Amino acid sequence: MSNLKLKLKKIDPVKYALITGTALAGVTFVIAAFFTLIGSLFGAAMGEFGPFAAIAGSGIVMLIVGPILYFIFGFIFGLIGAFLLNFILSKTDGLIIDFEKIGESDDLSMIGRGE
């Protein structure tokens, strides 16, 4: 197998920010759903005035608002991070990435097309 060296010169900040925001929103939704379920179970077992009853009610709100907030903050910080990475890549002449060729095709025309 032969090695293929490519140099990363720039990434699309908006696409990177969308990926970061979406990933954070998805993880937040799963975690909020888990804690809402657990809080609801313990809240129901402890009665109407149990400490987990308040968590169960606010868990539904967090289940809705949490992913939205985490997407917004993930997008903003992902955008800032991508701009910072692009700045550093421009000052250091890129980042060399070493790939291993495992297929028979020599066609590299699909790289960078986003398909």
mmCIF file of N, CA, C and O in Angstrom, residues 43-108:
data_model
loop_
_atom_site.group_PDB
_atom_site.id
_atom_site.type_symbol
_atom_site.label_atom_id
_atom_site.label_comp_id
_atom_site.label_asym_id
_atom_site.label_seq_id
_atom_site.Cartn_x
_atom_site.Cartn_y
_atom_site.Cartn_z
ATOM 1 N N GLY A 43 -38.923 11.523 40.677
ATOM 2 C CA GLY A 43 -39.877 12.535 41.116
ATOM 3 C C GLY A 43 -41.233 11.924 41.406
ATOM 4 O O GLY A 43 -41.885 12.258 42.398
ATOM 5 N N ALA A 44 -41.671 11.000 40.566
ATOM 6 C CA ALA A 44 -42.958 10.336 40.777
ATOM 7 C C ALA A 44 -42.894 9.436 42.004
ATOM 8 O O ALA A 44 -43.865 9.337 42.759
ATOM 9 N N ALA A 45 -41.756 8.812 42.235
ATOM 10 C CA ALA A 45 -41.626 7.922 43.384
ATOM 11 C C ALA A 45 -41.583 8.703 44.700
ATOM 12 O O ALA A 45 -42.006 8.196 45.729
ATOM 13 N N MET A 46 -41.092 9.936 44.673
ATOM 14 C CA MET A 46 -40.948 10.714 45.903
ATOM 15 C C MET A 46 -42.201 11.503 46.230
ATOM 16 O O MET A 46 -42.251 12.174 47.253
ATOM 17 N N GLY A 47 -43.172 11.482 45.378
ATOM 18 C CA GLY A 47 -44.402 12.218 45.670
ATOM 19 C C GLY A 47 -44.410 13.589 45.023
ATOM 20 O O GLY A 47 -43.472 14.001 44.367
ATOM 21 N N GLU A 48 -45.473 14.296 45.282
ATOM 22 C CA GLU A 48 -45.691 15.587 44.625
ATOM 23 C C GLU A 48 -44.668 16.643 45.024
ATOM 24 O O GLU A 48 -44.294 17.495 44.222
ATOM 25 N N PHE A 49 -44.198 16.610 46.259
ATOM 26 C CA PHE A 49 -43.305 17.656 46.734
ATOM 27 C C PHE A 49 -41.853 17.188 46.853
ATOM 28 O O PHE A 49 -41.044 17.856 47.487
ATOM 29 N N GLY A 50 -41.517 16.084 46.229
ATOM 30 C CA GLY A 50 -40.150 15.581 46.294
ATOM 31 C C GLY A 50 -39.190 16.490 45.541
ATOM 32 O O GLY A 50 -39.581 17.249 44.659
ATOM 33 N N PRO A 51 -37.907 16.440 45.910
ATOM 34 C CA PRO A 51 -36.937 17.319 45.254
ATOM 35 C C PRO A 51 -36.774 17.021 43.762
ATOM 36 O O PRO A 51 -36.441 17.908 42.998
ATOM 37 N N PHE A 52 -37.027 15.791 43.367
ATOM 38 C CA PHE A 52 -36.882 15.459 41.954
ATOM 39 C C PHE A 52 -38.098 15.865 41.136
ATOM 40 O O PHE A 52 -38.049 15.870 39.916
ATOM 41 N N ALA A 53 -39.200 16.203 41.779
ATOM 42 C CA ALA A 53 -40.390 16.624 41.042
ATOM 43 C C ALA A 53 -40.119 17.925 40.287
ATOM 44 O O ALA A 53 -40.564 18.103 39.156
ATOM 45 N N ALA A 54 -39.365 18.835 40.900
ATOM 46 C CA ALA A 54 -39.015 20.090 40.228
ATOM 47 C C ALA A 54 -38.080 19.832 39.062
ATOM 48 O O ALA A 54 -38.177 20.473 38.016
ATOM 49 N N ILE A 55 -37.170 18.880 39.236
ATOM 50 C CA ILE A 55 -36.245 18.549 38.154
ATOM 51 C C ILE A 55 -37.008 17.963 36.969
ATOM 52 O O ILE A 55 -36.707 18.261 35.824
ATOM 53 N N ALA A 56 -38.004 17.150 37.236
ATOM 54 C CA ALA A 56 -38.775 16.541 36.150
ATOM 55 C C ALA A 56 -39.486 17.605 35.329
ATOM 56 O O ALA A 56 -39.521 17.542 34.103
ATOM 57 N N GLY A 57 -40.043 18.615 35.976
ATOM 58 C CA GLY A 57 -40.718 19.688 35.245
ATOM 59 C C GLY A 57 -39.750 20.528 34.444
ATOM 60 O O GLY A 57 -39.983 20.860 33.293
ATOM 61 N N SER A 58 -38.621 20.872 35.053
ATOM 62 C CA SER A 58 -37.646 21.684 34.335
ATOM 63 C C SER A 58 -36.883 20.857 33.313
ATOM 64 O O SER A 58 -36.299 21.409 32.392
ATOM 65 N N GLY A 59 -36.894 19.546 33.447
ATOM 66 C CA GLY A 59 -36.238 18.685 32.468
ATOM 67 C C GLY A 59 -36.890 18.776 31.110
ATOM 68 O O GLY A 59 -36.215 18.733 30.077
ATOM 69 N N ILE A 60 -38.202 18.922 31.084
ATOM 70 C CA ILE A 60 -38.902 19.074 29.815
ATOM 71 C C ILE A 60 -38.475 20.383 29.146
ATOM 72 O O ILE A 60 -38.240 20.426 27.939
ATOM 73 N N VAL A 61 -38.360 21.439 29.933
ATOM 74 C CA VAL A 61 -37.916 22.720 29.387
ATOM 75 C C VAL A 61 -36.488 22.597 28.859
ATOM 76 O O VAL A 61 -36.173 23.068 27.765
ATOM 77 N N MET A 62 -35.623 21.938 29.622
ATOM 78 C CA MET A 62 -34.234 21.754 29.194
ATOM 79 C C MET A 62 -34.154 20.882 27.949
ATOM 80 O O MET A 62 -33.274 21.078 27.109
ATOM 81 N N LEU A 63 -35.065 19.935 27.831
ATOM 82 C CA LEU A 63 -35.098 19.069 26.657
ATOM 83 C C LEU A 63 -35.386 19.866 25.395
ATOM 84 O O LEU A 63 -34.899 19.529 24.318
ATOM 85 N N ILE A 64 -36.127 20.939 25.524
ATOM 86 C CA ILE A 64 -36.459 21.779 24.379
ATOM 87 C C ILE A 64 -35.433 22.901 24.196
ATOM 88 O O ILE A 64 -34.920 23.119 23.100
ATOM 89 N N VAL A 65 -35.109 23.604 25.277
ATOM 90 C CA VAL A 65 -34.250 24.779 25.191
ATOM 91 C C VAL A 65 -32.765 24.410 25.112
ATOM 92 O O VAL A 65 -31.996 25.076 24.415
ATOM 93 N N GLY A 66 -32.364 23.352 25.791
ATOM 94 C CA GLY A 66 -30.953 22.960 25.844
ATOM 95 C C GLY A 66 -30.314 22.748 24.489
ATOM 96 O O GLY A 66 -29.276 23.356 24.189
ATOM 97 N N PRO A 67 -30.887 21.892 23.632
ATOM 98 C CA PRO A 67 -30.271 21.691 22.315
ATOM 99 C C PRO A 67 -30.197 22.975 21.477
ATOM 100 O O PRO A 67 -29.230 23.178 20.743
ATOM 101 N N ILE A 68 -31.192 23.843 21.608
ATOM 102 C CA ILE A 68 -31.168 25.099 20.854
ATOM 103 C C ILE A 68 -30.010 25.969 21.332
ATOM 104 O O ILE A 68 -29.239 26.505 20.523
ATOM 105 N N LEU A 69 -29.870 26.106 22.656
ATOM 106 C CA LEU A 69 -28.773 26.917 23.198
ATOM 107 C C LEU A 69 -27.406 26.323 22.852
ATOM 108 O O LEU A 69 -26.484 27.055 22.486
ATOM 109 N N TYR A 70 -27.286 25.012 22.979
ATOM 110 C CA TYR A 70 -26.000 24.382 22.680
ATOM 111 C C TYR A 70 -25.674 24.470 21.198
ATOM 112 O O TYR A 70 -24.504 24.581 20.818
ATOM 113 N N PHE A 71 -26.688 24.420 20.325
ATOM 114 C CA PHE A 71 -26.430 24.610 18.894
ATOM 115 C C PHE A 71 -25.903 26.019 18.642
ATOM 116 O O PHE A 71 -24.925 26.197 17.912
ATOM 117 N N ILE A 72 -26.549 27.016 19.253
ATOM 118 C CA ILE A 72 -26.128 28.409 19.043
ATOM 119 C C ILE A 72 -24.689 28.625 19.533
ATOM 120 O O ILE A 72 -23.845 29.153 18.809
ATOM 121 N N PHE A 73 -24.416 28.185 20.772
ATOM 122 C CA PHE A 73 -23.068 28.365 21.306
ATOM 123 C C PHE A 73 -22.047 27.503 20.566
ATOM 124 O O PHE A 73 -20.917 27.936 20.334
ATOM 125 N N GLY A 74 -22.426 26.286 20.193
ATOM 126 C CA GLY A 74 -21.529 25.430 19.420
ATOM 127 C C GLY A 74 -21.214 26.035 18.069
ATOM 128 O O GLY A 74 -20.075 25.974 17.592
ATOM 129 N N PHE A 75 -22.221 26.644 17.431
ATOM 130 C CA PHE A 75 -22.007 27.293 16.141
ATOM 131 C C PHE A 75 -21.054 28.472 16.286
ATOM 132 O O PHE A 75 -20.098 28.615 15.518
ATOM 133 N N ILE A 76 -21.301 29.312 17.294
ATOM 134 C CA ILE A 76 -20.459 30.500 17.493
ATOM 135 C C ILE A 76 -19.014 30.101 17.780
ATOM 136 O O ILE A 76 -18.071 30.607 17.155
ATOM 137 N N PHE A 77 -18.812 29.181 18.729
ATOM 138 C CA PHE A 77 -17.449 28.788 19.076
ATOM 139 C C PHE A 77 -16.802 27.947 17.972
ATOM 140 O O PHE A 77 -15.582 28.009 17.783
ATOM 141 N N GLY A 78 -17.594 27.178 17.233
ATOM 142 C CA GLY A 78 -17.060 26.455 16.079
ATOM 143 C C GLY A 78 -16.595 27.409 14.992
ATOM 144 O O GLY A 78 -15.560 27.198 14.358
ATOM 145 N N LEU A 79 -17.352 28.475 14.770
ATOM 146 C CA LEU A 79 -16.986 29.490 13.780
ATOM 147 C C LEU A 79 -15.692 30.198 14.188
ATOM 148 O O LEU A 79 -14.770 30.352 13.375
ATOM 149 N N ILE A 80 -15.619 30.584 15.455
ATOM 150 C CA ILE A 80 -14.398 31.227 15.954
ATOM 151 C C ILE A 80 -13.209 30.271 15.840
ATOM 152 O O ILE A 80 -12.118 30.655 15.402
ATOM 153 N N GLY A 81 -13.425 29.014 16.208
ATOM 154 C CA GLY A 81 -12.351 28.026 16.128
ATOM 155 C C GLY A 81 -11.882 27.787 14.703
ATOM 156 O O GLY A 81 -10.686 27.645 14.447
ATOM 157 N N ALA A 82 -12.812 27.760 13.756
ATOM 158 C CA ALA A 82 -12.443 27.547 12.358
ATOM 159 C C ALA A 82 -11.660 28.736 11.811
ATOM 160 O O ALA A 82 -10.683 28.560 11.075
ATOM 161 N N PHE A 83 -12.087 29.953 12.163
ATOM 162 C CA PHE A 83 -11.326 31.134 11.736
ATOM 163 C C PHE A 83 -9.921 31.124 12.337
ATOM 164 O O PHE A 83 -8.942 31.440 11.652
ATOM 165 N N LEU A 84 -9.816 30.740 13.596
ATOM 166 C CA LEU A 84 -8.513 30.657 14.243
ATOM 167 C C LEU A 84 -7.652 29.579 13.589
ATOM 168 O O LEU A 84 -6.464 29.792 13.324
ATOM 169 N N LEU A 85 -8.244 28.427 13.304
ATOM 170 C CA LEU A 85 -7.501 27.358 12.640
ATOM 171 C C LEU A 85 -7.032 27.803 11.257
ATOM 172 O O LEU A 85 -5.873 27.558 10.880
ATOM 173 N N ASN A 86 -7.902 28.454 10.491
ATOM 174 C CA ASN A 86 -7.507 28.940 9.170
ATOM 175 C C ASN A 86 -6.385 29.964 9.261
ATOM 176 O O ASN A 86 -5.472 29.973 8.424
ATOM 177 N N PHE A 87 -6.430 30.824 10.264
ATOM 178 C CA PHE A 87 -5.352 31.799 10.461
ATOM 179 C C PHE A 87 -4.031 31.091 10.745
ATOM 180 O O PHE A 87 -2.995 31.416 10.159
ATOM 181 N N ILE A 88 -4.074 30.111 11.638
ATOM 182 C CA ILE A 88 -2.856 29.377 11.984
ATOM 183 C C ILE A 88 -2.346 28.586 10.781
ATOM 184 O O ILE A 88 -1.140 28.544 10.520
ATOM 185 N N LEU A 89 -3.262 27.965 10.025
ATOM 186 C CA LEU A 89 -2.844 27.222 8.836
ATOM 187 C C LEU A 89 -2.183 28.140 7.805
ATOM 188 O O LEU A 89 -1.227 27.745 7.139
ATOM 189 N N SER A 90 -2.690 29.369 7.679
ATOM 190 C CA SER A 90 -2.083 30.293 6.716
ATOM 191 C C SER A 90 -0.687 30.728 7.155
ATOM 192 O O SER A 90 0.175 30.967 6.318
ATOM 193 N N LYS A 91 -0.456 30.832 8.445
ATOM 194 C CA LYS A 91 0.854 31.258 8.956
ATOM 195 C C LYS A 91 1.871 30.119 8.982
ATOM 196 O O LYS A 91 3.072 30.357 8.976
ATOM 197 N N THR A 92 1.393 28.879 9.044
ATOM 198 C CA THR A 92 2.307 27.734 9.143
ATOM 199 C C THR A 92 2.378 26.927 7.852
ATOM 200 O O THR A 92 2.913 25.828 7.850
ATOM 201 N N ASP A 93 1.836 27.466 6.767
ATOM 202 C CA ASP A 93 1.850 26.818 5.458
ATOM 203 C C ASP A 93 1.099 25.484 5.450
ATOM 204 O O ASP A 93 1.496 24.529 4.807
ATOM 205 N N GLY A 94 0.022 25.409 6.196
ATOM 206 C CA GLY A 94 -0.845 24.240 6.139
ATOM 207 C C GLY A 94 -0.442 23.125 7.076
ATOM 208 O O GLY A 94 0.532 23.214 7.811
ATOM 209 N N LEU A 95 -1.221 22.063 7.027
ATOM 210 C CA LEU A 95 -1.008 20.881 7.856
ATOM 211 C C LEU A 95 -0.934 19.669 6.938
ATOM 212 O O LEU A 95 -1.871 19.388 6.191
ATOM 213 N N ILE A 96 0.170 18.972 6.984
ATOM 214 C CA ILE A 96 0.337 17.802 6.126
ATOM 215 C C ILE A 96 -0.358 16.614 6.788
ATOM 216 O O ILE A 96 -0.117 16.305 7.951
ATOM 217 N N ILE A 97 -1.230 15.981 6.016
ATOM 218 C CA ILE A 97 -1.983 14.833 6.498
ATOM 219 C C ILE A 97 -1.565 13.629 5.666
ATOM 220 O O ILE A 97 -1.550 13.674 4.433
ATOM 221 N N ASP A 98 -1.231 12.546 6.334
ATOM 222 C CA ASP A 98 -0.744 11.342 5.672
ATOM 223 C C ASP A 98 -1.877 10.322 5.595
ATOM 224 O O ASP A 98 -2.393 9.885 6.619
ATOM 225 N N PHE A 99 -2.290 9.963 4.379
ATOM 226 C CA PHE A 99 -3.327 8.970 4.156
ATOM 227 C C PHE A 99 -2.708 7.708 3.581
ATOM 228 O O PHE A 99 -1.686 7.766 2.901
ATOM 229 N N GLU A 100 -3.344 6.590 3.837
ATOM 230 C CA GLU A 100 -2.901 5.335 3.255
ATOM 231 C C GLU A 100 -3.871 4.954 2.144
ATOM 232 O O GLU A 100 -5.080 4.913 2.346
ATOM 233 N N LYS A 101 -3.320 4.669 0.972
ATOM 234 C CA LYS A 101 -4.138 4.277 -0.166
ATOM 235 C C LYS A 101 -4.483 2.798 -0.032
ATOM 236 O O LYS A 101 -3.606 1.955 0.043
ATOM 237 N N ILE A 102 -5.785 2.488 -0.005
ATOM 238 C CA ILE A 102 -6.196 1.096 0.139
ATOM 239 C C ILE A 102 -6.950 0.585 -1.079
ATOM 240 O O ILE A 102 -7.123 -0.592 -1.242
ATOM 241 N N GLY A 103 -7.404 1.493 -1.938
ATOM 242 C CA GLY A 103 -8.155 1.076 -3.123
ATOM 243 C C GLY A 103 -7.285 1.105 -4.358
ATOM 244 O O GLY A 103 -6.129 1.510 -4.347
ATOM 245 N N GLU A 104 -7.873 0.679 -5.481
ATOM 246 C CA GLU A 104 -7.159 0.637 -6.742
ATOM 247 C C GLU A 104 -7.277 1.931 -7.531
ATOM 248 O O GLU A 104 -6.511 2.189 -8.434
ATOM 249 N N SER A 105 -8.261 2.761 -7.218
ATOM 250 C CA SER A 105 -8.521 3.967 -7.993
ATOM 251 C C SER A 105 -7.492 5.047 -7.700
ATOM 252 O O SER A 105 -7.127 5.291 -6.562
ATOM 253 N N ASP A 106 -7.010 5.691 -8.752
ATOM 254 C CA ASP A 106 -6.089 6.812 -8.603
ATOM 255 C C ASP A 106 -6.811 8.143 -8.750
ATOM 256 O O ASP A 106 -6.181 9.186 -8.811
ATOM 257 N N ASP A 107 -8.132 8.112 -8.823
ATOM 258 C CA ASP A 107 -8.923 9.303 -9.069
ATOM 259 C C ASP A 107 -9.080 10.110 -7.774
ATOM 260 O O ASP A 107 -9.766 9.699 -6.853
ATOM 261 N N LEU A 108 -8.409 11.252 -7.714
ATOM 262 C CA LEU A 108 -8.500 12.122 -6.545
ATOM 263 C C LEU A 108 -9.383 13.318 -6.827
ATOM 264 O O LEU A 108 -9.439 14.264 -6.043
#
